[in-house]
């Protein structure tokens, strides 16, 4: 092979090297890239190409156009998650909690918990199962003191300023029309074990499952108030409650449907006034809304004075269809995605793709907070009645192996950097990126490369243009100092 030798004067060489290393050092200080693929997780890399401004720009970030403020990002506490965590030694439990809540980990800032039973509780229960105890004399959180509360407090030990909000899957069974926690009998899709609801006790037409007599409504408002106060007495100040999980769904696990007119009546005439009378500063949000019809939310907000009691609206699953309209018509209303889709225990990259699409949809339609479902589950991922679902962390209770799933890293790519008080920034159209203004002045661009090849993405941030080399089928966090 012939080689051509090019001679450069010592002075010119020194100038060129100085310019190169100065530019390279400055550029390296300004931009950090972290990526994850199905085979490599949380790799910190620096693959940058300074681009000529005349080149085509793939993503434009408008640093002068802030959109919604970020309220928080996190997941849900559930009894079965705590049960799985307890199978580990104390030091290994700490490692898992640090991975989820520490600044070096996912850095979760807001989490959800159930009020009473959920589909990932060990069994059916409420905080008052004494029938017709309208004065709530027998209300208690005794069960939570042994299961859910230690889980929440373990998170607080790592993240003391964690925000926690709560919602019931079902009122106490004696408050419901069919006097059962579920709305449907027998097996349902992947919930193989079913339940013991007798035939004829089903309610399948979205009629309100709650007993709408005034004494029940008063008692239920008091039930919520006592829950908030009981947790406060234990050192847990709840940021918000949402009065009903999946308000328009009749599964065979704990549930209760509400017509919008009835939910509006409950909030306006009972729940809101009860919180006012008890001087509670816990917010009331409408949710969790899984109806795709925006008129469900509008009916509640437009009923008498109900809107004055409602601080935000939480959507999940079918509610994705309604959030664009609500955001457009109520632009100042805080919005939340309350539960990402739970999957079928596949815990692989297909879960990442599904969750990514939902993250883009909800965020671009005003959601300022975003929740994963079960943060931790055992190796089966199964609910108490047999539906295996995904989790961020899988703990094999036999071998004690801890696995951080692909979705764990998807959420880490967002929440490790984006915290309450940060803002979404307007950016150019596209389904594979989001941009955020962090409070310390940095810009974070979250990108998904859906292509199966290495790709250079050109990003314009204000007057600066950078090129970032991203790996095939990867999630990427690009952090740029201003």
Short mmCIF file of C-alpha atoms in Angstrom, two decimals, residues 76-296:
data_model
loop_
_atom_site.label_atom_id
_atom_site.label_comp_id
_atom_site.label_asym_id
_atom_site.label_seq_id
_atom_site.Cartn_x
_atom_site.Cartn_y
_atom_site.Cartn_z
CA UNK A 76 -47.20 1.84 42.27
CA UNK A 77 -46.83 0.25 45.68
CA UNK A 78 -48.73 -3.03 46.06
CA UNK A 79 -48.83 -5.81 48.64
CA UNK A 80 -47.47 -8.49 46.31
CA UNK A 81 -44.50 -6.29 45.45
CA UNK A 82 -43.57 -5.94 49.12
CA UNK A 83 -44.04 -9.69 49.59
CA UNK A 84 -41.57 -10.39 46.78
CA UNK A 85 -39.06 -7.88 48.17
CA UNK A 86 -39.21 -9.54 51.59
CA UNK A 87 -37.77 -12.74 50.13
CA UNK A 88 -34.39 -10.99 49.87
CA UNK A 89 -31.82 -10.28 52.56
CA UNK A 90 -32.07 -6.80 54.06
CA UNK A 91 -29.00 -5.51 52.21
CA UNK A 92 -30.37 -6.76 48.89
CA UNK A 93 -33.74 -5.15 49.61
CA UNK A 94 -31.90 -1.87 50.11
CA UNK A 95 -30.16 -2.25 46.74
CA UNK A 96 -33.52 -2.64 44.98
CA UNK A 97 -35.05 0.37 46.74
CA UNK A 98 -31.98 2.46 45.93
CA UNK A 99 -32.18 1.40 42.29
CA UNK A 100 -35.73 2.72 42.13
CA UNK A 101 -35.64 5.81 44.37
CA UNK A 102 -32.09 7.14 44.69
CA UNK A 103 -30.58 9.95 42.63
CA UNK A 104 -28.20 7.41 41.12
CA UNK A 105 -31.11 5.16 40.15
CA UNK A 106 -34.52 5.83 38.66
CA UNK A 107 -34.92 8.77 41.03
CA UNK A 108 -38.69 8.27 41.24
CA UNK A 109 -40.45 11.35 42.61
CA UNK A 110 -44.14 10.38 42.73
CA UNK A 111 -45.82 7.05 43.43
CA UNK A 112 -49.27 5.58 43.69
CA UNK A 113 -50.77 3.30 46.35
CA UNK A 114 -54.16 1.61 46.70
CA UNK A 115 -56.74 2.48 49.33
CA UNK A 116 -57.63 -1.01 50.51
CA UNK A 117 -57.56 -3.95 48.15
CA UNK A 118 -56.27 -3.94 44.57
CA UNK A 119 -55.71 -6.65 41.97
CA UNK A 120 -52.20 -7.04 43.42
CA UNK A 121 -53.23 -7.27 47.06
CA UNK A 122 -52.85 -10.58 48.87
CA UNK A 123 -56.63 -10.76 49.31
CA UNK A 124 -59.81 -8.66 49.43
CA UNK A 125 -59.98 -6.07 52.21
CA UNK A 126 -60.99 -2.51 53.02
CA UNK A 127 -60.28 -0.20 55.94
CA UNK A 128 -63.72 -0.81 57.39
CA UNK A 129 -65.49 -4.09 56.70
CA UNK A 130 -68.07 -3.59 59.44
CA UNK A 131 -71.39 -3.32 57.62
CA UNK A 132 -73.40 -0.16 58.17
CA UNK A 133 -70.71 1.51 60.26
CA UNK A 134 -71.68 4.87 58.85
CA UNK A 135 -69.82 6.77 61.57
CA UNK A 136 -66.57 4.91 60.69
CA UNK A 137 -65.98 3.89 64.33
CA UNK A 138 -64.18 0.75 63.17
CA UNK A 139 -62.11 2.42 60.47
CA UNK A 140 -58.45 1.36 60.69
CA UNK A 141 -55.26 0.99 58.64
CA UNK A 142 -53.95 -1.90 60.74
CA UNK A 143 -53.27 -4.20 57.80
CA UNK A 144 -51.33 -1.50 55.98
CA UNK A 145 -49.04 -1.09 58.99
CA UNK A 146 -47.64 -4.55 58.29
CA UNK A 147 -47.49 -4.51 54.48
CA UNK A 148 -48.04 -1.35 52.45
CA UNK A 149 -46.81 1.19 54.97
CA UNK A 150 -43.38 -0.45 55.43
CA UNK A 151 -43.07 -0.47 51.62
CA UNK A 152 -43.87 3.24 51.41
CA UNK A 153 -41.60 4.10 54.33
CA UNK A 154 -38.73 2.12 52.80
CA UNK A 155 -39.08 4.39 49.77
CA UNK A 156 -39.17 7.50 51.98
CA UNK A 157 -35.94 6.34 53.62
CA UNK A 158 -34.26 6.72 50.22
CA UNK A 159 -36.34 9.61 48.84
CA UNK A 160 -37.74 11.69 51.75
CA UNK A 161 -39.57 14.14 49.47
CA UNK A 162 -41.39 11.39 47.54
CA UNK A 163 -44.98 12.35 46.68
CA UNK A 164 -47.59 9.63 47.22
CA UNK A 165 -51.17 9.61 45.97
CA UNK A 166 -53.82 6.97 46.55
CA UNK A 167 -56.96 5.50 44.98
CA UNK A 168 -59.37 2.67 45.84
CA UNK A 169 -60.13 -0.23 43.52
CA UNK A 170 -63.36 -0.76 45.41
CA UNK A 171 -65.24 0.79 48.31
CA UNK A 172 -65.95 -1.52 51.25
CA UNK A 173 -68.18 -4.27 49.84
CA UNK A 174 -71.10 -3.33 52.09
CA UNK A 175 -71.25 0.09 50.42
CA UNK A 176 -71.84 -1.41 46.98
CA UNK A 177 -75.08 -2.39 45.32
CA UNK A 178 -73.97 -6.00 44.79
CA UNK A 179 -72.20 -6.17 48.18
CA UNK A 180 -69.06 -7.67 46.65
CA UNK A 181 -65.62 -6.29 45.85
CA UNK A 182 -65.79 -7.42 42.20
CA UNK A 183 -68.22 -6.50 39.45
CA UNK A 184 -67.95 -9.73 37.42
CA UNK A 185 -68.08 -13.43 38.29
CA UNK A 186 -65.70 -16.24 37.30
CA UNK A 187 -62.68 -16.10 35.00
CA UNK A 188 -61.86 -13.02 32.97
CA UNK A 189 -59.27 -13.03 30.18
CA UNK A 190 -55.92 -13.76 31.87
CA UNK A 191 -57.29 -13.77 35.42
CA UNK A 192 -57.62 -17.54 35.45
CA UNK A 193 -58.63 -18.14 39.05
CA UNK A 194 -61.72 -15.98 38.99
CA UNK A 195 -63.60 -15.10 42.17
CA UNK A 196 -66.56 -16.18 44.27
CA UNK A 197 -69.08 -13.59 43.15
CA UNK A 198 -72.37 -15.45 42.68
CA UNK A 199 -74.10 -15.45 39.33
CA UNK A 200 -76.64 -12.67 39.26
CA UNK A 201 -74.41 -10.39 41.33
CA UNK A 202 -72.66 -9.02 38.27
CA UNK A 203 -72.97 -5.41 37.11
CA UNK A 204 -71.84 -5.14 33.51
CA UNK A 205 -73.50 -2.01 32.09
CA UNK A 206 -71.47 0.81 33.68
CA UNK A 207 -74.29 1.58 36.08
CA UNK A 208 -73.02 3.05 39.34
CA UNK A 209 -71.99 0.19 41.60
CA UNK A 210 -71.97 2.34 44.72
CA UNK A 211 -75.05 2.60 46.92
CA UNK A 212 -76.13 6.17 46.25
CA UNK A 213 -78.12 6.62 49.43
CA UNK A 214 -77.01 9.74 51.27
CA UNK A 215 -75.85 7.87 54.38
CA UNK A 216 -73.47 5.77 52.26
CA UNK A 217 -72.13 8.81 50.43
CA UNK A 218 -71.48 10.64 53.70
CA UNK A 219 -69.79 7.59 55.17
CA UNK A 220 -67.57 7.12 52.11
CA UNK A 221 -66.42 10.76 52.18
CA UNK A 222 -65.55 10.25 55.85
CA UNK A 223 -63.73 7.02 54.91
CA UNK A 224 -61.42 8.97 52.56
CA UNK A 225 -60.83 11.69 55.14
CA UNK A 226 -59.95 9.19 57.84
CA UNK A 227 -57.56 7.43 55.46
CA UNK A 228 -55.68 10.65 54.73
CA UNK A 229 -55.55 11.56 58.42
CA UNK A 230 -54.46 8.07 59.52
CA UNK A 231 -51.55 8.09 57.09
CA UNK A 232 -50.58 11.60 58.14
CA UNK A 233 -50.48 10.40 61.76
CA UNK A 234 -47.99 7.74 60.59
CA UNK A 235 -45.78 10.33 58.95
CA UNK A 236 -47.06 9.92 55.38
CA UNK A 237 -48.66 13.06 53.95
CA UNK A 238 -50.68 12.02 50.90
CA UNK A 239 -50.39 14.46 48.00
CA UNK A 240 -53.71 13.49 46.41
CA UNK A 241 -56.49 10.95 46.21
CA UNK A 242 -58.42 9.82 43.15
CA UNK A 243 -61.81 8.43 44.23
CA UNK A 244 -61.99 5.37 41.97
CA UNK A 245 -59.59 3.23 39.95
CA UNK A 246 -60.79 2.54 36.38
CA UNK A 247 -64.08 4.24 36.85
CA UNK A 248 -65.72 2.62 33.79
CA UNK A 249 -64.66 -1.03 33.92
CA UNK A 250 -66.25 -4.19 35.36
CA UNK A 251 -63.55 -6.83 35.88
CA UNK A 252 -63.61 -9.81 38.21
CA UNK A 253 -61.19 -8.18 40.64
CA UNK A 254 -61.98 -5.28 43.02
CA UNK A 255 -63.74 -2.55 41.09
CA UNK A 256 -66.69 -0.17 41.09
CA UNK A 257 -68.17 1.73 38.19
CA UNK A 258 -69.60 5.23 38.60
CA UNK A 259 -71.77 7.19 36.21
CA UNK A 260 -70.20 10.64 35.76
CA UNK A 261 -73.27 12.38 37.19
CA UNK A 262 -73.01 10.27 40.34
CA UNK A 263 -69.27 10.83 40.76
CA UNK A 264 -69.80 14.58 40.31
CA UNK A 265 -72.55 14.52 42.95
CA UNK A 266 -70.29 12.61 45.36
CA UNK A 267 -67.36 15.00 44.94
CA UNK A 268 -69.44 18.19 44.96
CA UNK A 269 -71.78 17.41 47.83
CA UNK A 270 -69.79 15.04 50.02
CA UNK A 271 -66.07 14.46 49.38
CA UNK A 272 -65.03 18.06 48.70
CA UNK A 273 -66.97 19.51 51.65
CA UNK A 274 -65.64 16.75 53.95
CA UNK A 275 -62.03 17.59 53.05
CA UNK A 276 -62.79 21.29 53.57
CA UNK A 277 -64.40 20.67 56.96
CA UNK A 278 -61.43 18.56 58.08
CA UNK A 279 -58.96 21.13 56.71
CA UNK A 280 -57.10 18.58 54.61
CA UNK A 281 -54.57 19.86 52.10
CA UNK A 282 -54.55 16.57 50.17
CA UNK A 283 -55.71 17.26 46.63
CA UNK A 284 -58.74 15.60 45.02
CA UNK A 285 -58.23 14.47 41.43
CA UNK A 286 -60.85 12.97 39.15
CA UNK A 287 -59.72 9.49 38.27
CA UNK A 288 -58.59 7.12 37.34
CA UNK A 289 -60.47 7.71 34.10
CA UNK A 290 -60.41 4.82 31.64
CA UNK A 291 -63.32 6.04 29.53
CA UNK A 292 -62.38 7.14 26.03
CA UNK A 293 -65.33 9.54 25.92
CA UNK A 294 -64.17 13.04 26.97
CA UNK A 295 -67.76 13.81 27.97
CA UNK A 296 -67.23 11.67 31.05
#
